[in-house]
């Protein structure tokens, strides 16, 4: 297959209908990578109108046709994985190897959604029950129509894919507004779609711009908004969608914790905490930000963790562990959290305060201990390469502390007893928990992904993720008329008394 250049051509001139452009910057040096249109409310409405037209064609493809098209899209992404990874590296800053991992996971989700949609959403016979034995009951999950997807920059392929692939597999057309920090990645994905599915280019479209473009999508009469981003922006999205009764899916931030139990493999826990906390410069919604280690293992955990810190280094070269902060303003949040922790008696075992004049964008791996539980570093999402480590009496005590933040996205439990691990995982107030690993649930396409509290609501991934982009449609078909019909004014006198007796016999015992 021949493909036009996959990276979008920089836009020097304003696009038709759009008066402005904005720049995508390389976070490692601030250089302009490309310019993209700031799509106006009119542009967004026009994209939604095109999606409405494309929707009928897409729905007519049926599950089988959509599976074929989604696999073609997946194929383009898989064949050009290095090209896309390079773009992710340049826009987001993460190492190329981490971008490969992210894209590989996203591709796996496309395959799962494409393969499972018919089984999960297709028509099925349901039991009719006692009161309607003469009815054949059918349930199916129909597409909503046009779904607006608003994405973040931290995993610019994997994160929106949880909405894109699942909404498309369910039969919806999609208008995608990527983050203003990763517009090239979003445009690349849409471009790959037009290459893979030239008959239906408007089934997946991208609109680029800042927050106002996202806001315009909320007001563009789409059938659902799937939002991934911060809780603060999520509240604005929710308020805008409320005006139109547009349903929403909210995938917001987190403050995930790891619990290290008495009998845990401490070395494995330290390794996992390091990766969970520092990879992608800590800019992972399901990254580990806090560790609660029991009295028994606290010292050895801290020893194992600090011993590994020397291996972890920020940078933009091929061997760097993680890149610069993608969004320069995030450094201020990280600085504030570290300062607050240290001002209030905490100690930094590595890293430490970020100087006010340090505008490199690189933050050293920072491990903080003795930090008060009510400090910002423990309660708020830091979204940087930092970990707080606290000593607790027991895993249960750790869980109590872990569950006190307003967030509840994911987390991890390390224990020597797998059964106990699952029991502890159940007690964690979060949508997902990994036992003896971190982030593993995200690589299991059949498992739903989403949070509680300020981490949001609704689910991507898995059967729930497919159903999220559908409406349940119930159909009854009368197979024969009852000799004694109930739903009629011509009901026989005394029939409901007989019914009351039957109900008493069937349901009234005990
Ligand atoms: P953000 O909230 O700043 O922006 C997210 C998106 O919303 C962007 O595309 C932005 O342009 C758009 N936007 C901004 N204002 C808007 C408005 N008024 N109306 C509509 N759209 C608007 O978030 P971010 O900085 O891009 O991403 C980081 C956040 O995302 C973190 O909190 C992180 O934890 C969270 N996140 C959550 C998940 C998850 O699955 N739960 C995954 C990745 C990231």
Coordinates of C-alpha atoms and ligand atoms in Angstrom, one line a residue:
X1 CA 0.0 0.0 0.0
X2 CA 1.3 3.5 -0.8
X3 CA 0.7 6.2 1.8
X4 CA 1.1 9.9 1.6
X5 CA 3.5 11.3 4.1
X6 CA 2.1 10.3 7.5
X7 CA 3.3 13.3 9.5
X8 CA 1.1 16.2 8.7
X9 CA 2.6 18.9 6.5
X10 CA 3.2 22.0 8.6
X11 CA 0.5 24.6 8.1
X12 CA 1.9 27.9 7.1
X13 CA -1.3 29.5 5.8
X14 CA -4.6 29.5 7.7
X15 CA -6.8 26.7 6.6
X16 CA -10.2 27.4 4.9
X17 CA -12.7 28.4 7.6
X18 CA -10.0 28.7 10.2
X19 CA -8.2 32.0 10.9
X20 CA -5.5 30.9 13.3
X21 CA -2.8 28.3 13.8
X22 CA -0.9 27.1 16.8
X23 CA 2.4 25.5 17.2
X24 CA 3.3 22.0 18.4
X25 CA 6.6 22.2 20.3
X26 CA 9.4 19.8 21.0
X27 CA 9.5 19.8 24.8
X28 CA 13.2 18.9 24.9
X29 CA 14.2 22.2 23.3
X30 CA 11.1 24.3 22.7
X31 CA 11.5 24.2 18.9
X32 CA 8.4 24.3 16.7
X33 CA 7.7 21.0 15.2
X34 CA 4.7 22.0 13.1
X35 CA 1.7 24.3 13.1
X36 CA -1.9 23.2 13.1
X37 CA -5.2 25.0 12.6
X38 CA -7.2 26.3 15.5
X39 CA -10.5 24.9 14.5
X40 CA -13.3 27.2 15.2
X41 CA -16.8 26.3 16.5
X42 CA -18.0 26.5 12.8
X43 CA -15.2 24.1 11.8
X44 CA -16.1 21.7 14.6
X45 CA -19.8 21.8 13.6
X46 CA -18.9 21.1 10.0
X47 CA -16.8 18.1 11.1
X48 CA -19.7 16.8 13.1
X49 CA -22.0 17.3 10.1
X50 CA -19.6 15.3 7.9
X51 CA -19.5 12.6 10.6
X52 CA -23.3 12.4 10.7
X53 CA -23.2 11.6 6.9
X54 CA -20.5 9.1 7.4
X55 CA -22.2 7.5 10.3
X56 CA -24.9 5.8 8.1
X57 CA -22.2 4.2 5.8
X58 CA -20.3 3.1 8.8
X59 CA -23.3 1.5 10.5
X60 CA -24.2 -0.2 7.2
X61 CA -20.9 -2.0 7.2
X62 CA -22.1 -4.2 10.1
X63 CA -19.8 -5.7 12.6
X64 CA -18.0 -7.8 10.0
X65 CA -17.3 -4.8 7.7
X66 CA -16.2 -2.7 10.6
X67 CA -13.9 -5.4 11.8
X68 CA -12.2 -5.5 8.4
X69 CA -11.8 -1.7 8.3
X70 CA -10.5 -1.5 11.9
X71 CA -8.0 -4.2 11.1
X72 CA -6.8 -2.3 8.1
X73 CA -6.3 0.8 10.3
X74 CA -4.5 -1.3 12.9
X75 CA -2.3 -2.7 10.1
X76 CA -1.2 0.8 8.9
X77 CA -0.4 1.8 12.5
X78 CA 1.5 -1.5 13.1
X79 CA 3.5 -1.3 9.9
X80 CA 4.5 2.3 10.6
X81 CA 5.0 2.0 14.3
X82 CA 8.4 3.5 14.3
X83 CA 7.2 6.5 12.4
X84 CA 4.4 7.1 14.9
X85 CA 6.7 6.4 17.9
X86 CA 9.1 9.0 16.6
X87 CA 6.3 11.6 16.4
X88 CA 5.2 10.7 19.9
X89 CA 8.8 11.1 21.1
X90 CA 9.1 14.5 19.4
X91 CA 5.8 15.9 20.6
X92 CA 5.5 14.3 24.1
X93 CA 9.2 13.8 24.9
X94 CA 9.0 10.2 26.0
X95 CA 11.7 7.8 24.8
X96 CA 11.1 6.1 21.5
X97 CA 11.0 2.7 23.2
X98 CA 8.3 3.8 25.6
X99 CA 6.3 5.1 22.6
X100 CA 6.6 1.7 20.9
X101 CA 5.2 0.1 24.0
X102 CA 2.3 2.6 24.2
X103 CA 1.4 2.0 20.5
X104 CA 1.7 -1.8 20.8
X105 CA -0.8 -1.7 23.6
X106 CA -3.1 0.6 21.6
X107 CA -3.0 -1.8 18.6
X108 CA -3.9 -4.7 20.8
X109 CA -7.0 -2.8 21.9
X110 CA -8.0 -2.1 18.3
X111 CA -7.9 -5.8 17.6
X112 CA -9.8 -6.7 20.7
X113 CA -12.6 -4.2 20.1
X114 CA -12.9 -5.1 16.4
X115 CA -13.0 -8.8 17.2
X116 CA -15.4 -8.7 20.2
X117 CA -17.9 -6.1 19.1
X118 CA -20.3 -8.5 17.4
X119 CA -20.4 -10.9 20.3
X120 CA -20.7 -8.2 23.0
X121 CA -23.1 -5.9 21.2
X122 CA -25.0 -8.0 18.7
X123 CA -28.6 -9.1 19.1
X124 CA -29.2 -11.9 21.6
X125 CA -32.3 -13.7 22.9
X126 CA -33.2 -12.9 26.5
X127 CA -35.4 -14.9 28.8
X128 CA -39.0 -13.6 28.7
X129 CA -40.0 -14.4 32.3
X130 CA -43.2 -15.5 33.9
X131 CA -45.3 -12.5 33.1
X132 CA -44.5 -12.5 29.4
X133 CA -44.0 -16.1 28.4
X134 CA -45.7 -15.4 25.1
X135 CA -43.1 -12.8 24.1
X136 CA -39.7 -13.4 22.4
X137 CA -37.3 -10.9 24.0
X138 CA -34.3 -9.5 22.2
X139 CA -31.5 -7.2 23.4
X140 CA -29.0 -5.5 21.2
X141 CA -26.6 -2.5 21.7
X142 CA -26.9 0.1 19.0
X143 CA -24.4 2.8 18.2
X144 CA -25.0 6.3 19.6
X145 CA -24.2 8.1 16.3
X146 CA -21.4 10.6 16.5
X147 CA -19.0 10.5 19.5
X148 CA -16.7 13.4 20.3
X149 CA -13.4 12.3 21.8
X150 CA -11.2 14.9 23.7
X151 CA -7.8 13.6 24.6
X152 CA -4.7 14.4 26.7
X153 CA -1.0 14.5 25.7
X154 CA 0.6 12.0 28.1
X155 CA -0.3 8.9 26.2
X156 CA -1.4 10.5 23.0
X157 CA -2.0 7.1 21.2
X158 CA -3.0 4.7 24.0
X159 CA -5.3 6.9 25.9
X160 CA -7.6 8.2 23.2
X161 CA -7.5 4.8 21.6
X162 CA -9.6 3.5 24.5
X163 CA -12.4 5.7 23.2
X164 CA -11.6 5.8 19.5
X165 CA -11.3 2.0 18.8
X166 CA -14.2 1.1 21.1
X167 CA -16.6 3.8 19.8
X168 CA -15.7 2.9 16.2
X169 CA -16.1 -0.8 16.7
X170 CA -19.5 -0.1 18.2
X171 CA -20.6 1.6 15.0
X172 CA -20.1 5.3 15.8
X173 CA -18.4 8.0 13.7
X174 CA -15.9 9.9 15.7
X175 CA -14.6 13.5 15.8
X176 CA -11.4 13.6 17.8
X177 CA -9.9 16.6 19.4
X178 CA -6.3 15.7 20.5
X179 CA -4.4 17.7 23.1
X180 CA -2.8 21.0 21.8
X181 CA 0.5 19.4 23.0
X182 CA 0.2 16.4 20.6
X183 CA -1.9 17.5 17.6
X184 CA 0.5 15.8 15.2
X185 CA -0.1 12.4 16.8
X186 CA -3.9 12.9 16.6
X187 CA -3.6 14.0 13.0
X188 CA -1.4 11.1 12.1
X189 CA -4.0 8.6 13.5
X190 CA -6.7 10.2 11.4
X191 CA -4.5 10.3 8.4
X192 CA -3.8 6.6 8.8
X193 CA -7.5 6.1 9.0
X194 CA -8.1 7.8 5.6
X195 CA -5.3 5.6 4.1
X196 CA -6.8 2.4 5.6
X197 CA -10.5 3.2 4.9
X198 CA -10.6 5.6 1.9
X199 CA -14.3 4.8 1.4
X200 CA -15.1 6.3 4.8
X201 CA -12.6 9.1 5.5
X202 CA -15.1 11.1 7.6
X203 CA -15.8 8.2 10.0
X204 CA -12.8 9.3 12.0
X205 CA -11.9 13.0 11.8
X206 CA -9.5 15.2 13.8
X207 CA -10.1 18.8 14.8
X208 CA -7.2 20.6 16.3
X209 CA -7.0 23.6 18.6
X210 CA -6.8 24.6 22.2
X211 CA -9.4 24.2 25.0
X212 CA -11.9 26.3 23.1
X213 CA -12.0 23.8 20.2
X214 CA -12.7 21.1 22.8
X215 CA -15.5 23.2 24.3
X216 CA -16.9 23.7 20.8
X217 CA -17.1 19.9 20.4
X218 CA -19.1 19.7 23.7
X219 CA -21.6 22.2 22.1
X220 CA -21.7 20.6 18.7
X221 CA -24.7 18.2 19.3
X222 CA -22.7 15.0 19.3
X223 CA -24.2 12.0 20.9
X224 CA -21.6 11.5 23.6
X225 CA -18.4 13.1 24.7
X226 CA -15.5 10.9 25.8
X227 CA -13.2 13.1 27.8
X228 CA -9.7 12.2 29.1
X229 CA -7.9 14.9 31.0
X230 CA -7.7 16.7 34.3
X231 CA -10.6 16.7 36.8
X232 CA -10.8 20.5 36.6
X233 CA -11.3 20.5 32.8
X234 CA -13.6 17.5 33.2
X235 CA -15.9 19.7 35.3
X236 CA -16.1 22.3 32.5
X237 CA -16.8 19.6 30.0
X238 CA -19.6 18.2 32.2
X239 CA -21.1 21.7 32.6
X240 CA -21.1 22.3 28.8
X241 CA -22.5 18.9 28.1
X242 CA -25.3 19.4 30.7
X243 CA -26.7 22.2 28.5
X244 CA -27.5 19.7 25.8
X245 CA -28.0 16.6 27.9
X246 CA -25.1 15.1 26.1
X247 CA -23.9 12.0 27.9
X248 CA -20.3 11.9 29.0
X249 CA -17.5 9.5 29.8
X250 CA -14.9 11.0 32.2
X251 CA -11.4 9.6 32.4
X252 CA -9.6 12.0 34.8
X253 CA -6.5 12.1 36.9
X254 CA -5.3 9.9 39.7
X255 CA -3.1 9.7 42.8
X256 CA -2.4 6.0 42.7
X257 CA -0.8 4.2 45.6
X258 CA 1.2 1.0 46.0
X259 CA 0.8 -1.1 49.2
X260 CA 3.8 -3.2 50.2
X261 CA 2.8 -6.0 52.5
X262 CA 4.9 -7.7 55.2
X263 CA 5.7 -10.7 53.0
X264 CA 6.1 -8.9 49.7
X265 CA 9.0 -9.4 47.3
X266 CA 10.5 -6.1 48.3
X267 CA 13.0 -5.9 45.4
X268 CA 10.2 -6.5 42.9
X269 CA 8.0 -3.9 44.6
X270 CA 10.9 -1.4 44.5
X271 CA 11.5 -2.0 40.8
X272 CA 7.8 -1.7 40.0
X273 CA 7.4 1.5 42.1
X274 CA 10.4 3.0 40.3
X275 CA 8.8 2.3 36.9
X276 CA 5.3 3.1 38.0
X277 CA 6.5 6.4 39.5
X278 CA 9.1 7.7 37.1
X279 CA 8.4 6.3 33.6
X280 CA 7.0 8.9 31.2
X281 CA 8.4 11.5 33.7
X282 CA 5.7 10.5 36.1
X283 CA 3.1 11.8 33.7
X284 CA 0.9 8.7 33.9
X285 CA -2.7 8.9 35.1
X286 CA -2.3 5.3 36.4
X287 CA 1.3 5.9 37.6
X288 CA 2.3 5.3 41.2
X289 CA 2.7 8.5 43.2
X290 CA 2.6 7.1 46.7
X291 CA 3.9 4.0 48.4
X292 CA 2.8 2.7 51.8
X293 CA 5.2 0.0 53.0
X294 CA 4.6 -1.9 56.3
X295 CA 6.9 -1.4 59.3
X296 CA 8.4 -4.8 58.6
X297 CA 9.6 -4.0 55.0
X298 CA 9.8 -0.2 55.0
X299 CA 13.6 0.0 55.5
X300 CA 14.4 -2.7 53.0
X301 CA 12.0 -1.2 50.5
X302 CA 13.6 2.2 50.8
X303 CA 17.0 0.6 50.5
X304 CA 16.0 -1.3 47.3
X305 CA 14.4 1.7 45.8
X306 CA 17.3 4.1 46.4
X307 CA 19.8 1.5 45.2
X308 CA 18.0 1.6 41.8
X309 CA 17.7 5.3 41.5
X310 CA 21.1 5.6 40.0
X311 CA 19.9 3.7 36.9
X312 CA 17.2 6.2 36.2
X313 CA 18.0 9.4 34.4
X314 CA 15.9 12.0 32.5
X315 CA 17.1 13.0 29.0
X316 CA 16.3 13.1 25.4
X317 CA 18.9 10.7 24.1
X318 CA 18.3 7.1 23.2
X319 CA 19.4 5.8 26.6
X320 CA 17.5 8.2 28.8
X321 CA 14.9 6.6 31.1
X322 CA 12.4 9.3 30.6
X323 CA 12.0 12.6 28.8
X324 CA 11.3 16.2 29.8
X325 CA 8.0 17.4 31.2
X326 CA 5.7 17.6 28.2
X327 CA 3.9 20.7 29.5
X328 CA 6.3 23.3 30.8
X329 CA 3.7 24.6 33.4
X330 CA 3.6 21.1 35.0
X331 CA 7.1 21.8 36.4
X332 CA 5.5 24.4 38.6
X333 CA 3.1 21.9 40.1
X334 CA 5.9 19.4 40.8
X335 CA 8.0 22.2 42.3
X336 CA 5.2 23.3 44.6
X337 CA 4.5 19.7 45.8
X338 CA 8.2 19.0 46.5
X339 CA 8.6 22.4 48.3
X340 CA 5.4 21.8 50.4
X341 CA 6.6 18.3 51.4
X342 CA 10.1 19.5 52.4
X343 CA 8.8 22.7 54.1
X344 CA 6.6 20.5 56.3
X345 CA 9.3 18.1 57.5
X346 CA 9.7 15.7 54.6
X347 CA 13.1 14.6 53.3
X348 CA 14.2 14.0 49.8
X349 CA 16.2 10.8 49.4
X350 CA 16.9 11.7 45.8
X351 CA 16.1 14.7 43.6
X352 CA 14.8 17.6 45.8
X353 CA 13.8 21.1 45.3
X354 CA 13.6 22.4 41.7
X355 CA 15.4 25.7 41.5
X356 CA 13.1 28.6 40.5
X357 CA 15.4 29.4 37.5
X358 CA 15.6 25.8 36.3
X359 CA 13.7 25.9 33.0
X360 CA 15.3 22.8 31.5
X361 CA 12.0 20.9 31.7
X362 CA 13.9 17.9 33.1
X363 CA 13.0 16.8 36.6
X364 CA 15.3 14.4 38.5
X365 CA 13.7 11.3 40.0
X366 CA 12.6 12.4 43.5
X367 CA 11.8 10.1 46.4
X368 CA 10.2 11.8 49.4
X369 CA 9.9 10.3 52.9
X370 CA 8.4 11.5 56.2
X371 CA 5.9 13.6 54.3
X372 CA 2.7 14.6 56.2
X373 CA -0.3 12.8 54.8
X374 CA -2.3 16.0 54.4
X375 CA 0.4 17.7 52.2
X376 CA -0.1 18.5 48.6
X377 CA 2.5 15.9 47.5
X378 CA 0.3 13.2 49.1
X379 CA -3.2 14.5 48.3
X380 CA -3.0 16.1 44.9
X381 CA -2.0 14.7 41.5
X382 CA 1.7 15.6 41.1
X383 CA 2.1 14.2 37.5
X384 CA 5.9 14.3 37.8
X385 CA 8.7 11.8 38.5
X386 CA 8.2 11.8 42.3
X387 CA 7.2 9.2 44.9
X388 CA 6.3 9.6 48.5
X389 CA 7.1 6.6 50.7
X390 CA 5.3 6.2 54.0
X391 CA 5.7 3.7 56.8
X392 CA 2.4 2.0 57.9
X393 CA 1.5 -0.5 60.6
X394 CA -0.1 -3.0 58.1
X395 CA -1.3 -3.3 54.6
X396 CA -4.8 -2.5 55.8
X397 CA -3.5 0.7 57.4
X398 CA -1.8 1.6 54.1
X399 CA -5.1 1.0 52.3
X400 CA -6.9 3.3 54.7
X401 CA -4.4 6.1 54.0
X402 CA -4.4 5.3 50.2
X403 CA -8.2 5.6 50.1
X404 CA -8.3 9.1 51.6
X405 CA -7.6 11.2 48.5
X406 CA -10.5 12.5 46.3
X407 CA -9.1 10.4 43.4
X408 CA -9.6 6.7 42.8
X409 CA -8.2 5.6 39.5
X410 CA -5.9 2.6 40.0
X411 CA -3.1 1.2 42.3
X412 CA -1.0 -1.8 43.2
X413 CA -0.6 -4.3 46.0
X414 CA 2.6 -6.3 46.6
X415 CA 2.2 -9.3 48.8
X416 CA 3.6 -12.8 49.1
X417 CA 0.1 -14.3 49.2
X418 CA -1.8 -13.9 46.0
X419 CA -5.2 -14.7 47.5
X420 CA -4.6 -12.0 50.2
X421 CA -3.4 -9.7 47.4
X422 CA -6.8 -10.0 45.6
X423 CA -8.6 -9.4 48.9
X424 CA -6.5 -6.3 49.6
X425 CA -7.0 -5.2 46.0
X426 CA -10.8 -5.3 46.5
X427 CA -10.5 -2.9 49.4
X428 CA -8.6 -0.3 47.4
X429 CA -11.0 2.5 46.3
X430 CA -10.1 2.5 42.7
X431 CA -11.3 1.3 39.3
X432 CA -8.3 -1.0 38.8
X433 CA -5.6 -2.6 41.0
X434 CA -2.6 -4.8 40.0
X435 CA -1.3 -7.4 42.4
X436 CA 2.4 -7.9 42.4
X437 CA 2.9 -5.6 39.4
X438 CA 2.0 -2.1 38.2
X439 CA -0.3 -1.0 35.4
X440 CA -0.8 -4.6 34.2
X441 CA -4.6 -4.2 33.9
X442 CA -4.1 -1.6 31.1
X443 CA -2.6 -4.3 28.9
X444 CA -5.6 -6.7 29.4
X445 CA -8.0 -5.5 26.7
X446 CA -10.9 -7.4 28.3
X447 CA -10.7 -5.5 31.5
X448 CA -12.6 -2.2 31.9
X449 CA -10.6 0.9 32.7
X450 CA -11.9 3.9 34.6
X451 CA -12.0 5.5 38.0
X452 CA -14.1 6.6 40.9
X453 CA -14.4 10.0 42.6
X454 CA -12.4 12.8 41.0
X455 CA -10.9 10.2 38.6
X456 CA -14.1 10.1 36.7
X457 CA -16.8 7.7 35.7
X458 CA -17.7 5.4 32.9
X459 CA -15.4 2.8 31.4
X460 CA -13.2 2.3 28.3
X461 CA -11.8 -1.1 27.4
X462 CA -13.4 -4.5 27.6
X463 CA -17.1 -5.3 27.2
X464 CA -18.1 -2.3 29.3
X465 CA -15.9 -0.1 27.1
X466 CA -17.8 -1.2 24.0
X467 CA -21.2 -0.8 25.7
X468 CA -20.2 2.7 26.8
X469 CA -20.6 3.9 23.2
X470 CA -24.0 2.3 22.6
X471 CA -27.5 2.4 23.8
X472 CA -29.3 -0.8 24.8
X473 CA -32.2 -1.5 22.6
X474 CA -34.9 -3.9 23.9
X475 CA -37.4 -5.5 21.5
X476 CA -40.2 -7.9 22.3
X477 CA -42.0 -9.9 19.6
X478 CA -45.4 -11.4 20.6
X479 CA -45.2 -15.1 19.6
X480 CA -48.9 -15.9 20.4
X481 CA -51.8 -14.3 22.2
X482 CA -52.4 -15.3 25.8
X483 CA -55.7 -16.9 26.3
X484 CA -56.2 -14.5 29.2
X485 CA -54.5 -11.2 28.1
X486 CA -53.6 -8.8 30.9
X487 CA -52.6 -5.7 29.0
X488 CA -56.1 -4.8 27.8
X489 CA -59.2 -3.0 29.0
X490 CA -61.0 -6.2 27.9
X491 CA -59.3 -8.1 30.8
X492 CA -61.5 -10.7 32.3
X493 CA -63.0 -9.8 35.7
X494 CA -61.2 -11.6 38.5
X495 CA -58.1 -12.2 36.5
X496 CA -55.9 -9.9 38.5
X497 CA -57.2 -11.7 41.7
X498 CA -56.0 -15.0 40.2
X499 CA -52.7 -13.2 39.3
X500 CA -52.3 -12.0 42.9
X501 CA -52.7 -15.6 44.2
X502 CA -50.1 -16.9 41.7
X503 CA -47.7 -14.1 42.8
X504 CA -48.3 -14.9 46.4
X505 CA -47.5 -18.6 45.7
X506 CA -44.4 -18.0 43.6
X507 CA -42.9 -15.0 45.4
X508 CA -44.6 -14.9 48.8
X509 CA -43.0 -17.9 50.5
X510 CA -40.6 -17.2 53.4
Ligands
LIG1 P1 -6.4 18.9 30.3 O1 -7.6 18.7 31.2 O2 -5.6 20.1 30.5 O3 -6.8 18.8 28.8 C1 -7.4 17.6 28.2 C2 -8.1 18.0 26.9 O4 -9.2 18.9 27.2 C3 -7.2 18.7 25.9 O5 -7.4 18.2 24.6 C4 -7.6 20.2 26.1 O6 -7.4 20.9 24.9 C5 -9.1 20.0 26.3 N1 -9.8 21.1 26.9 C6 -9.3 22.1 27.7 N2 -10.3 22.9 28.1 C7 -11.4 22.5 27.6 C8 -12.8 22.9 27.7 N3 -13.1 23.9 28.4 N4 -13.7 22.1 27.1 C9 -13.4 21.0 26.4 N5 -12.1 20.6 26.3 C10 -11.1 21.3 26.9 O7 -5.5 17.6 30.6 P2 -4.1 17.3 30.1 O8 -3.1 18.1 30.8 O9 -4.1 17.2 28.6 O10 -3.9 15.7 30.6 C11 -3.4 15.4 31.8 C12 -4.5 14.9 32.7 O11 -5.2 13.8 32.1 C13 -4.0 14.4 34.0 O12 -4.9 14.8 35.1 C14 -4.1 12.9 33.8 O13 -4.2 12.1 35.0 C15 -5.3 12.8 33.0 N6 -5.4 11.5 32.3 C16 -6.3 10.6 32.6 C17 -6.4 9.4 32.0 C18 -7.4 8.3 32.3 O14 -7.6 7.4 31.6 N7 -8.1 8.5 33.4 C19 -5.5 9.1 31.0 C20 -4.5 10.0 30.6 C21 -4.5 11.3 31.3

